[in-house]
Short mmCIF file of C-alpha atoms and ligand atoms in Angstrom, two decimals:
data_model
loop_
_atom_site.label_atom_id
_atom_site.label_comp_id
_atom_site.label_asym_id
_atom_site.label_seq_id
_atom_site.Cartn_x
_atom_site.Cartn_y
_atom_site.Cartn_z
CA UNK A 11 10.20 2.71 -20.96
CA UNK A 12 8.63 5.13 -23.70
CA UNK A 13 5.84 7.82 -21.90
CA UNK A 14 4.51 11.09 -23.14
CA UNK A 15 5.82 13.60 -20.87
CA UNK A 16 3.17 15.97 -21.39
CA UNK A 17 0.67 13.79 -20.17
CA UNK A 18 2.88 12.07 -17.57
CA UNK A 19 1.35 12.15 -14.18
CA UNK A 20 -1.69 13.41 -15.22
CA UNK A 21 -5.14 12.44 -13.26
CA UNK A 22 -8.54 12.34 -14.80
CA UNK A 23 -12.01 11.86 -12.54
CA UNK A 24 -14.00 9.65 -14.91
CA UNK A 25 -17.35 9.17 -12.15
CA UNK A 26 -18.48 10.05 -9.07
CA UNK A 27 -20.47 8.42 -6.69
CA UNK A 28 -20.86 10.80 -3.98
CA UNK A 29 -17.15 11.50 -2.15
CA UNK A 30 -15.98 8.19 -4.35
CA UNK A 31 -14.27 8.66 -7.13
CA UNK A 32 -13.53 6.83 -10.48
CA UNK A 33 -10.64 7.88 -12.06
CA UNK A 34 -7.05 7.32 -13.80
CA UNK A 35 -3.41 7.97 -13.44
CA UNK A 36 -0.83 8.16 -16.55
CA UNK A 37 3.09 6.71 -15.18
CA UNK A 38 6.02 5.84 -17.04
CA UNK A 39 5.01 2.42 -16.83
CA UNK A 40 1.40 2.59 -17.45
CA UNK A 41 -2.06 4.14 -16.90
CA UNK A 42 -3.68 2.98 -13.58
CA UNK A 43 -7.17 3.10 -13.30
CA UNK A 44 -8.62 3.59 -9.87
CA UNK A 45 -9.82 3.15 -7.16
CA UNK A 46 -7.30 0.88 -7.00
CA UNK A 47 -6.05 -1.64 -4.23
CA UNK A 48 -1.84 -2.25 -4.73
CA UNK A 49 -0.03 -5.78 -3.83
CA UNK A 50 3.15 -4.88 -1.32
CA UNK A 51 6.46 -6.93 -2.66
CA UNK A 52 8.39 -5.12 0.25
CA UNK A 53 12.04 -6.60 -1.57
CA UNK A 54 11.11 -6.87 -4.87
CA UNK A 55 8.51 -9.81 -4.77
CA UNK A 56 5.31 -10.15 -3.81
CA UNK A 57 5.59 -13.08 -1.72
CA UNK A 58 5.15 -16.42 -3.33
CA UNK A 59 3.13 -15.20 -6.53
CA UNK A 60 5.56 -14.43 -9.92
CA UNK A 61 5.09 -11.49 -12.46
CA UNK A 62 2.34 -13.63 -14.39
CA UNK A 63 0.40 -14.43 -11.52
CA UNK A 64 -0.11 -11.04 -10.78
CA UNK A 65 -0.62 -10.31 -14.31
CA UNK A 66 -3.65 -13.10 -14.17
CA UNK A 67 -4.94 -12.26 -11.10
CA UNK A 68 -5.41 -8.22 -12.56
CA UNK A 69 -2.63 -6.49 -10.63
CA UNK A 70 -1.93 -3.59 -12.43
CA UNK A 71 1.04 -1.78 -9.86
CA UNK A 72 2.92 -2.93 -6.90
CA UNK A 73 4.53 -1.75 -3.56
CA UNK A 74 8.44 -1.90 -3.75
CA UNK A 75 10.26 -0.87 -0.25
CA UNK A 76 13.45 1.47 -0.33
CA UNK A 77 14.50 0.88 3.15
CA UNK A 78 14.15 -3.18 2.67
CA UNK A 79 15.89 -3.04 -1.28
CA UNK A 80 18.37 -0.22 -0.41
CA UNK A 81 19.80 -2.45 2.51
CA UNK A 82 18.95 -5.82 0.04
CA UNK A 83 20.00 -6.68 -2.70
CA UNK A 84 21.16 -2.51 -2.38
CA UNK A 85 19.81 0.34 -4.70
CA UNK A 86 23.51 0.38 -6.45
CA UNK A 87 23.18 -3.26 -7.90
CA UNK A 88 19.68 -2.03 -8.78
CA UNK A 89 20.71 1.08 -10.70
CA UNK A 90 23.64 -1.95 -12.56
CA UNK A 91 20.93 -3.99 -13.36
CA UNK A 92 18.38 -1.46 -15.37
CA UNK A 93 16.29 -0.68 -12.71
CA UNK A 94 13.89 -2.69 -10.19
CA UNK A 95 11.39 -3.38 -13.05
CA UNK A 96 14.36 -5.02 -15.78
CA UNK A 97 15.48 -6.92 -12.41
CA UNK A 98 12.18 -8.34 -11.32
CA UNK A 99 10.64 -8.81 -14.92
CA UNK A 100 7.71 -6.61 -13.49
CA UNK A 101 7.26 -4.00 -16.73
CA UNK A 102 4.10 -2.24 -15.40
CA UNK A 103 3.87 0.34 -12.49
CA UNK A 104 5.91 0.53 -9.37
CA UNK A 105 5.23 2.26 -6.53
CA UNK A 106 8.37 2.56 -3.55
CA UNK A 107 7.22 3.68 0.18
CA UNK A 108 9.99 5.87 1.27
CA UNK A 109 11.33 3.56 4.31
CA UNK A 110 9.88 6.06 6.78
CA UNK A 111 7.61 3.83 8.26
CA UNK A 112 9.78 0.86 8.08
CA UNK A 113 12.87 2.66 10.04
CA UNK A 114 10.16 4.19 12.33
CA UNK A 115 9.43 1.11 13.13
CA UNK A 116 12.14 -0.30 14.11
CA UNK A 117 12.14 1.86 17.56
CA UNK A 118 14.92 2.01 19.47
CA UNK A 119 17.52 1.16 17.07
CA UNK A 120 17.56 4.96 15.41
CA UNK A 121 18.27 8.29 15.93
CA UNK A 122 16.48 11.32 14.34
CA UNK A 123 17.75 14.93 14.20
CA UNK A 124 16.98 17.64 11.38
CA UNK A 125 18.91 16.48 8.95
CA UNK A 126 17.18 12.51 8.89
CA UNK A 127 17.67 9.58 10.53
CA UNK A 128 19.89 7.03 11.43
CA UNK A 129 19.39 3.41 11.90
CA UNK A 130 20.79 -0.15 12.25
CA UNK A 131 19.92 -2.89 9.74
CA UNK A 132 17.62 -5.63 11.18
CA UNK A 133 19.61 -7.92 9.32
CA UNK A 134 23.35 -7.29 10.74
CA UNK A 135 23.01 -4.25 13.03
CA UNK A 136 24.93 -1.98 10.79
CA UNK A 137 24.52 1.77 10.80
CA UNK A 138 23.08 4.01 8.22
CA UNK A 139 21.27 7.54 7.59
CA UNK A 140 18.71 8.43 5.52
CA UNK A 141 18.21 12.10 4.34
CA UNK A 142 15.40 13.14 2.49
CA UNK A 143 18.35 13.65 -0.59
CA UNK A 144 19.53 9.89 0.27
CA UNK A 145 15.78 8.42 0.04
CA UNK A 146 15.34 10.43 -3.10
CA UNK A 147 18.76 8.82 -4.59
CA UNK A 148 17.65 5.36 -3.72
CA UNK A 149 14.02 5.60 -5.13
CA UNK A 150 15.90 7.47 -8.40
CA UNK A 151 18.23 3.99 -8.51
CA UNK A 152 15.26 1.46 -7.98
CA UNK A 153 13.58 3.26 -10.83
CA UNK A 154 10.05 3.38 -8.97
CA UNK A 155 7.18 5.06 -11.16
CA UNK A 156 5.61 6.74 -7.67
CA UNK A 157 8.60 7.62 -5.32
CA UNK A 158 7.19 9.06 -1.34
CA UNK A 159 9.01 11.62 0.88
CA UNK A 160 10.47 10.82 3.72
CA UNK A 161 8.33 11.26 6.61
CA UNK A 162 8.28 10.49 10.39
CA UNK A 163 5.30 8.14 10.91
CA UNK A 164 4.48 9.11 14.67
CA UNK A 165 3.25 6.67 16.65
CA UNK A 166 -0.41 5.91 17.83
CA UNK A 167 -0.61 7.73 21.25
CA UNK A 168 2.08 10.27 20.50
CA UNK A 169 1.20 13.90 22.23
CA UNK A 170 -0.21 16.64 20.41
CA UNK A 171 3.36 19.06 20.86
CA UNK A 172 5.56 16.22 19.88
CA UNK A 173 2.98 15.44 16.60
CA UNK A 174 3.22 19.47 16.27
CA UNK A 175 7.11 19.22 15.89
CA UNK A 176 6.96 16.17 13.77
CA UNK A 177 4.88 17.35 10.93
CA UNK A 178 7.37 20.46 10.31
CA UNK A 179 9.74 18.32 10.78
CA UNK A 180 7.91 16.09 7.77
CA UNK A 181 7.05 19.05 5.88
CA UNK A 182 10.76 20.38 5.89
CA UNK A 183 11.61 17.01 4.92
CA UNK A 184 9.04 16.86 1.65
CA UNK A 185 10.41 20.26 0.69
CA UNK A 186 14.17 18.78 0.82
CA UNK A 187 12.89 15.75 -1.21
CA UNK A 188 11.06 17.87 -3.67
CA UNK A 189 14.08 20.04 -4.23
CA UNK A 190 16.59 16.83 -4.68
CA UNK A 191 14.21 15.35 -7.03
CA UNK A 192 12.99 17.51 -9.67
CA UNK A 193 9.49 17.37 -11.20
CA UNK A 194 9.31 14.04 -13.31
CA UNK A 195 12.62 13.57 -13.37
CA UNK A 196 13.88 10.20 -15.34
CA UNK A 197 9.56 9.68 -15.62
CA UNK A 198 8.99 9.24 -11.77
CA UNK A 199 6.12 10.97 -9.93
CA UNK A 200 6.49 12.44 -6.23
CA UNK A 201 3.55 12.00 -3.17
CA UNK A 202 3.57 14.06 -0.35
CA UNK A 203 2.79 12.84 2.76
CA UNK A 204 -0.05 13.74 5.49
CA UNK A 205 1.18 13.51 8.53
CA UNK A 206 -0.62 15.02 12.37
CA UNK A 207 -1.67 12.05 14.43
CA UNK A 208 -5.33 12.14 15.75
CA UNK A 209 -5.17 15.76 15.53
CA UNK A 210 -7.60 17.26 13.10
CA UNK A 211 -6.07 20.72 13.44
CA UNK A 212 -2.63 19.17 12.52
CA UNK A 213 -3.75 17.08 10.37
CA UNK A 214 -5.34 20.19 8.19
CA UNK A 215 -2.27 21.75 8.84
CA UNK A 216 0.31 19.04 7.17
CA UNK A 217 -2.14 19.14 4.70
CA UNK A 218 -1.65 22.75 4.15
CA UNK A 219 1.88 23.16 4.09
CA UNK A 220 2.15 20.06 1.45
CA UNK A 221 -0.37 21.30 -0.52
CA UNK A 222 2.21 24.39 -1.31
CA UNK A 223 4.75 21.67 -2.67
CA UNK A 224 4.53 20.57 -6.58
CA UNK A 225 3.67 17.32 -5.40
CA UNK A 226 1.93 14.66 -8.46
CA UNK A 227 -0.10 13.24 -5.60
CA UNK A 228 -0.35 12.86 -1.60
CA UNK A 229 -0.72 9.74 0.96
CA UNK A 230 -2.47 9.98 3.82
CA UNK A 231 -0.02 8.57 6.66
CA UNK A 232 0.51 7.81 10.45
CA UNK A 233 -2.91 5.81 10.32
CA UNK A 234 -3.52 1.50 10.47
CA UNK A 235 -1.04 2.07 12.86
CA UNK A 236 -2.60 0.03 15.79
CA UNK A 237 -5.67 2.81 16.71
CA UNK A 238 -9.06 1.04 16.68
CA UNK A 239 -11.23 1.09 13.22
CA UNK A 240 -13.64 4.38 14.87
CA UNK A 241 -10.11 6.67 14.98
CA UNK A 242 -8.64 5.36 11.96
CA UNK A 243 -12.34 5.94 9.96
CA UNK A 244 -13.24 9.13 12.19
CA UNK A 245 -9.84 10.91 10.78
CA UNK A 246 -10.22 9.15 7.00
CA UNK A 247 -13.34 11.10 6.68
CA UNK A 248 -12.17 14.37 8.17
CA UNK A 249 -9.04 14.55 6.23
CA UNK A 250 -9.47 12.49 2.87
CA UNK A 251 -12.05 15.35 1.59
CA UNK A 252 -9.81 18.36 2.16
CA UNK A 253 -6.97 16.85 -0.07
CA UNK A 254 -6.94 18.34 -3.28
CA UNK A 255 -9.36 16.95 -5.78
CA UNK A 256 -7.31 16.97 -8.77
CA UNK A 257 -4.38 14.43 -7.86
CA UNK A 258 -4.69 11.05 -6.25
CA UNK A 259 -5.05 10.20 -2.61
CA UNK A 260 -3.74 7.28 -1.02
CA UNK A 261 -4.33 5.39 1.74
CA UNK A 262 -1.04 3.93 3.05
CA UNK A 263 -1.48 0.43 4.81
CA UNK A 264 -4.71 0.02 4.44
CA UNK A 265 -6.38 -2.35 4.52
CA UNK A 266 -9.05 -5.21 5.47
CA UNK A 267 -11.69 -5.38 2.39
CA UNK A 268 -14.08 -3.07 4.72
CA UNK A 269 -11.40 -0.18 5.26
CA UNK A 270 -11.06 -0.38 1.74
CA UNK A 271 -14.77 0.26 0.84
CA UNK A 272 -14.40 2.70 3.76
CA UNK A 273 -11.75 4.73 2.09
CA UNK A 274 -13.29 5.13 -1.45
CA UNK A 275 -16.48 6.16 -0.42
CA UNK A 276 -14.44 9.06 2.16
CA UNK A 277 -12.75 9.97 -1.82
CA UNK A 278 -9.33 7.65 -1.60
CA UNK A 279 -8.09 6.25 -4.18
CA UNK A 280 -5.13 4.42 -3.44
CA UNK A 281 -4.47 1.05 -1.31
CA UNK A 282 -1.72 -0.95 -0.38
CA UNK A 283 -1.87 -3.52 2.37
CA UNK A 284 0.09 -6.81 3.72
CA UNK A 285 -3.14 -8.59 5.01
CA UNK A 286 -3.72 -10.64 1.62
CA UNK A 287 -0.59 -12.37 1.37
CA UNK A 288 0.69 -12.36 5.01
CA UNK A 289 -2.56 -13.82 5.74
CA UNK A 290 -2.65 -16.44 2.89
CA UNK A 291 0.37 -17.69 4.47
CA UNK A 292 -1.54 -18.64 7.46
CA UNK A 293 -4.67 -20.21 6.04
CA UNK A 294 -7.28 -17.28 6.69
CA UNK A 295 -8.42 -16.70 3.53
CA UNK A 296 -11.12 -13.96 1.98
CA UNK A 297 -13.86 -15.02 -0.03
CA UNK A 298 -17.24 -13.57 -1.46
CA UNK A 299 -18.90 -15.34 1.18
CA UNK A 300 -16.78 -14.33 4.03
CA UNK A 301 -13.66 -15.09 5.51
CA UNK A 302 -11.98 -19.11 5.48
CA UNK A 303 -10.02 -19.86 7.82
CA UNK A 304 -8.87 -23.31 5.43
CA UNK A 305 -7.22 -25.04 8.44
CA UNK A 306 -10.18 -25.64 10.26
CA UNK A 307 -11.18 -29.42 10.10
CA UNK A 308 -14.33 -28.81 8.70
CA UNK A 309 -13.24 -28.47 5.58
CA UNK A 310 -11.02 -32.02 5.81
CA UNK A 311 -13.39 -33.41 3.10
CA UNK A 312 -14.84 -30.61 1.43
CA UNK A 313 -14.52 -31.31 -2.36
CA UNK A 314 -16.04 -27.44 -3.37
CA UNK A 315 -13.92 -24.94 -4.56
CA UNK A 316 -12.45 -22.05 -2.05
CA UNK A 317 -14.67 -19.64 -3.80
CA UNK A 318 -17.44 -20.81 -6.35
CA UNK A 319 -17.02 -16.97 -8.08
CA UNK A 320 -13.41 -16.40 -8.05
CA UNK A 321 -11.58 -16.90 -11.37
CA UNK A 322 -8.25 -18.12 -9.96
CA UNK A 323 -6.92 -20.72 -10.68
CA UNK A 324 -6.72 -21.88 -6.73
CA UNK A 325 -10.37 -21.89 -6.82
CA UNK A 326 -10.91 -23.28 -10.21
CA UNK A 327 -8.92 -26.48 -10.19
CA UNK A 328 -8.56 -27.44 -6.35
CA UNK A 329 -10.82 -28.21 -3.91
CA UNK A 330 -11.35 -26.58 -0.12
CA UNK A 331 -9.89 -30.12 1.43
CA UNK A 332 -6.99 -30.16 -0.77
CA UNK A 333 -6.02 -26.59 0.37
CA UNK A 334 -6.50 -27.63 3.95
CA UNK A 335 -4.19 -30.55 2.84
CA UNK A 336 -1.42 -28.01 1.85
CA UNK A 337 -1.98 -25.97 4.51
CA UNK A 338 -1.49 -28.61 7.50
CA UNK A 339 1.27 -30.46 5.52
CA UNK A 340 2.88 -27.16 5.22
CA UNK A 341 3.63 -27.46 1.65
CA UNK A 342 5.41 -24.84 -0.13
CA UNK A 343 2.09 -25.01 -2.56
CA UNK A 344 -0.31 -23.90 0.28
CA UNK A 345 1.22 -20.53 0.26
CA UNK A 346 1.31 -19.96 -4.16
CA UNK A 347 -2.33 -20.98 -4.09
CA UNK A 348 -3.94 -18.76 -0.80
CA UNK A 349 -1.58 -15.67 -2.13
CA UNK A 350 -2.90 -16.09 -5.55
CA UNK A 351 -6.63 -16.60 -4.19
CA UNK A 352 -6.26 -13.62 -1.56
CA UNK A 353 -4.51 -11.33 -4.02
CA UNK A 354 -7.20 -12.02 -6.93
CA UNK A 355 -9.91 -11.11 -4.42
CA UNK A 356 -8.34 -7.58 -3.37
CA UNK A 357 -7.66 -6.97 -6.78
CA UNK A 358 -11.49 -7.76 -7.95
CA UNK A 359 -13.04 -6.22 -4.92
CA UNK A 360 -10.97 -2.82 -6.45
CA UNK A 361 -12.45 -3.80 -10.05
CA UNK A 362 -16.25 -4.06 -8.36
CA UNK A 363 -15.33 -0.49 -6.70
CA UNK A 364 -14.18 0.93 -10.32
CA UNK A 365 -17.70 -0.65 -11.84
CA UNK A 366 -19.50 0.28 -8.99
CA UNK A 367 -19.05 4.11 -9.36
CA UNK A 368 -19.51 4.27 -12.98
CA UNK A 369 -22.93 2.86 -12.50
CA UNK A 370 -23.73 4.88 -9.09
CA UNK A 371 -24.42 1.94 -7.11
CA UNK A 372 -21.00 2.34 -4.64
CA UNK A 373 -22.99 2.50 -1.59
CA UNK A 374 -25.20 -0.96 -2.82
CA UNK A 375 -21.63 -2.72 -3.08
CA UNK A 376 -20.43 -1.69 0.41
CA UNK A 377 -23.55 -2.64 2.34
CA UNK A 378 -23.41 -6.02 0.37
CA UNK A 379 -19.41 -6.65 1.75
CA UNK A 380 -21.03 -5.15 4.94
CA UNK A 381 -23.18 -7.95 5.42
CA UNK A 382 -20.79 -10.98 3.76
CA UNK A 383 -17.41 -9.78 6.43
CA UNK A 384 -19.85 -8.76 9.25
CA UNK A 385 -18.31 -10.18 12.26
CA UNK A 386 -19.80 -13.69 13.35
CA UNK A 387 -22.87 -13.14 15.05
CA UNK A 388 -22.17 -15.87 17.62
C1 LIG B 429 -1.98 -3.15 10.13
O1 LIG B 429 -0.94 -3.73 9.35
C2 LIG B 429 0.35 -3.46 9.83
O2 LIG B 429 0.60 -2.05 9.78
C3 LIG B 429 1.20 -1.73 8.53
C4 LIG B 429 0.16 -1.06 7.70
N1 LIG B 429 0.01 0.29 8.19
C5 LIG B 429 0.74 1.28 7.71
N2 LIG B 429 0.62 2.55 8.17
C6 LIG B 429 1.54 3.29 7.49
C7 LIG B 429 1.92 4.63 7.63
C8 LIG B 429 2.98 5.12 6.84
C9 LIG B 429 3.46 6.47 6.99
O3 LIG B 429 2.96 7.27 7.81
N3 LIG B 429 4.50 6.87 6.22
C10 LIG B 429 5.08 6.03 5.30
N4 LIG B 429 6.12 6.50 4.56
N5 LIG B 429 4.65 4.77 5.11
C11 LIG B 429 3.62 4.28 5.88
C12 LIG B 429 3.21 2.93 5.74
C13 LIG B 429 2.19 2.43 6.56
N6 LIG B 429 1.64 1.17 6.70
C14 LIG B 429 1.69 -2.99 7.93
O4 LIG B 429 3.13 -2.89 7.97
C15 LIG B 429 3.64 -3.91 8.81
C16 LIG B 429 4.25 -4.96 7.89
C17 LIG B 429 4.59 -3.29 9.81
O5 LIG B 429 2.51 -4.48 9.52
C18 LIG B 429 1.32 -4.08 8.87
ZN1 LIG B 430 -9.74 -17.77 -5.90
#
């Protein structure tokens, strides 16, 4: 990879549109423009589409997972084989989530102390630790252009002492991975993460204390973590506008095409969520007019297209009854075409967003997606 390390990392606000923001960030791989929504390809694929299909359907970075790739196929074969992006043919950005989430979330197989935390693999039960220096190491091997600290994701409901402790605990942690990884080493950028709960004060105070670190960018964390849409948007709006204005903010996990809107226009600029290809894979699809849900009979002999203004090539060469075909003869095909559908309409609702603030009409585009995912009136 060939980058100008003078401008690596560097952020530039292009528009505003109120608190949204139109802007671009330089990696080793790339420049990404944003607002930006990024597919997830937890071990190294984004499940069911290849490198070209993203490439068609406008992805311009993905979401790699160190917990998932250090335990499979293991960072060390990674670092033997060039890198994540030589061993997935994927040549433009990467981004790696730090496993913090992912060993969070496996409960009550890991331990956490000061130094990190250990865990058992979901795969075989075996034991390991991760350190701030260890997730650093593994994110260094995978060859990620946007590596994130290790953080303890508390969970929705946790008190406000033990969210206290945590976020020193987080901050300690950021400072640890800041110091094992210097500044753009090897061309990779670092994101602090904002950690606090539903806690405005702690939130503000994460914030603080990160804001002290050299960080390229920071995440916003601990949120689409099973609070209903008022929290998760109430604390989006109070936090998102006190990050600092000059690096990129990212939402981690979210979201549904509405908590997408909601985050831009509350300044984010960063997305990554499951929902388009876990829920490709079964049948509920997102479309300009709404949400599909293709199994549904109604569609048995439907000869139109899945979506008469998508590009994709789902929607331009099959029909809404032969997707319901795939889908109830559970043919391998039924999850390559609703991926590629679902992916190309995150990545074009992110495009609209981009267009949307250079031309001031942001607010016009999220009342229109207001109206077309309202729920059903029934
Ligand atoms: C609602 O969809 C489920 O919830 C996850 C998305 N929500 C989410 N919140 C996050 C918070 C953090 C964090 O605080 N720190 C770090 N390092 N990473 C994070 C990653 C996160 N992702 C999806 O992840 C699964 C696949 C578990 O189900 C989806
Ligand atoms: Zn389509």
């Amino acid at each position: 990879m060939t980058y100008d390390p003078a401008t690596l990392g560097q952020f530039t606000i292009t528009a505003t549109d109120g608190a949204a923001r139109r802007g671009s960030l330089v990696t080793a791989h790339g420049v990404v423009q944003t607002p930006i929504f990024m597919p997830v390809g937890t071990q190294g694929s984004v499940k069911a589409l290849a490198p070209d299909d993203l490439d068609a359907a406008g992805a311009q970075i993905i979401l790699g997972n160190t917990y998932h790739l250090y335990l499979r196929p293991g960072d060390d074969l990674l670092a033997r084989k060039g890198g994540l992006h030589r061993f997935a043919s994927w040549n433009k950005p990467i981004l790696t989530d730090s496993g913090g989430f992912q060993v969070f979330s496996l409960k009550d197989i890991r331990k956490l102390s000061e130094d990190g935390v250990e865990f058992r693999s979901h795969h075989d039960g075996s034991k390991h630790f991760f350190s701030p220096e260890k997730v650093m190491s593994i994110q260094n091997n995978i060859g990620s252009d946007i590596m994130m600290v290790l953080d303890e994701c508390v969970a929705y409901g946790a008190d406000y002492d033990y969210t206290a402790k945590s976020l020193e605990l987080t901050t300690r942690w950021a400072r640890r991975c800041r110091q094992a990884h210097p500044r753009h080493k090897n061309g990779q950028l670092l994101f602090g993460i904002n950690q606090g709960g539903f806690f405005k004060d702690l939130r503000e105070r994460s914030l603080a204390q990160l804001a002290e670190i050299d960080f390229d960018g920071f995440a916003i964390g601990g949120l689409s973590v099973g609070e209903s849409i008022p929290e998760m948007y109430d604390m989006l709006h109070h936090i998102a506008p006190l990050m600092p204005r000059d690096t990129p903010r990212y939402l981690m996990g979210v979201g549904t095409p509405l908590d997408i809107l909601e985050g831009i226009s509350a300044g984010v600029d960063m997305f990554d969520c499951v929902l388009p290809t876990r829920n490709a894979r079964n049948g509920t699809l997102y479309t300009s007019q709404g949400k599909v849900n293709i199994r549904r009979a109604e569609y048995r002999e439907d000869d139109s297209p899945l979506d008469p203004l998508c590009p994709c090539y789902a929607c331009r060469t099959f029909s809404k009854a032969y997707l319901r075909h795939l889908y109830v003869a559970q043919e391998l095909l039924s999850y390559r075409l609703n991926s590629l559908h679902n992916i190309t309409f995150f990545l074009t609702l992110a495009r609209q967003a981009r267009e949307a603030i250079e031309q001031g009409r942001f607010a016009a585009l999220k009342a229109h997606y207001q109206d077309v995912f309202a729920p059903a009136k029934d």
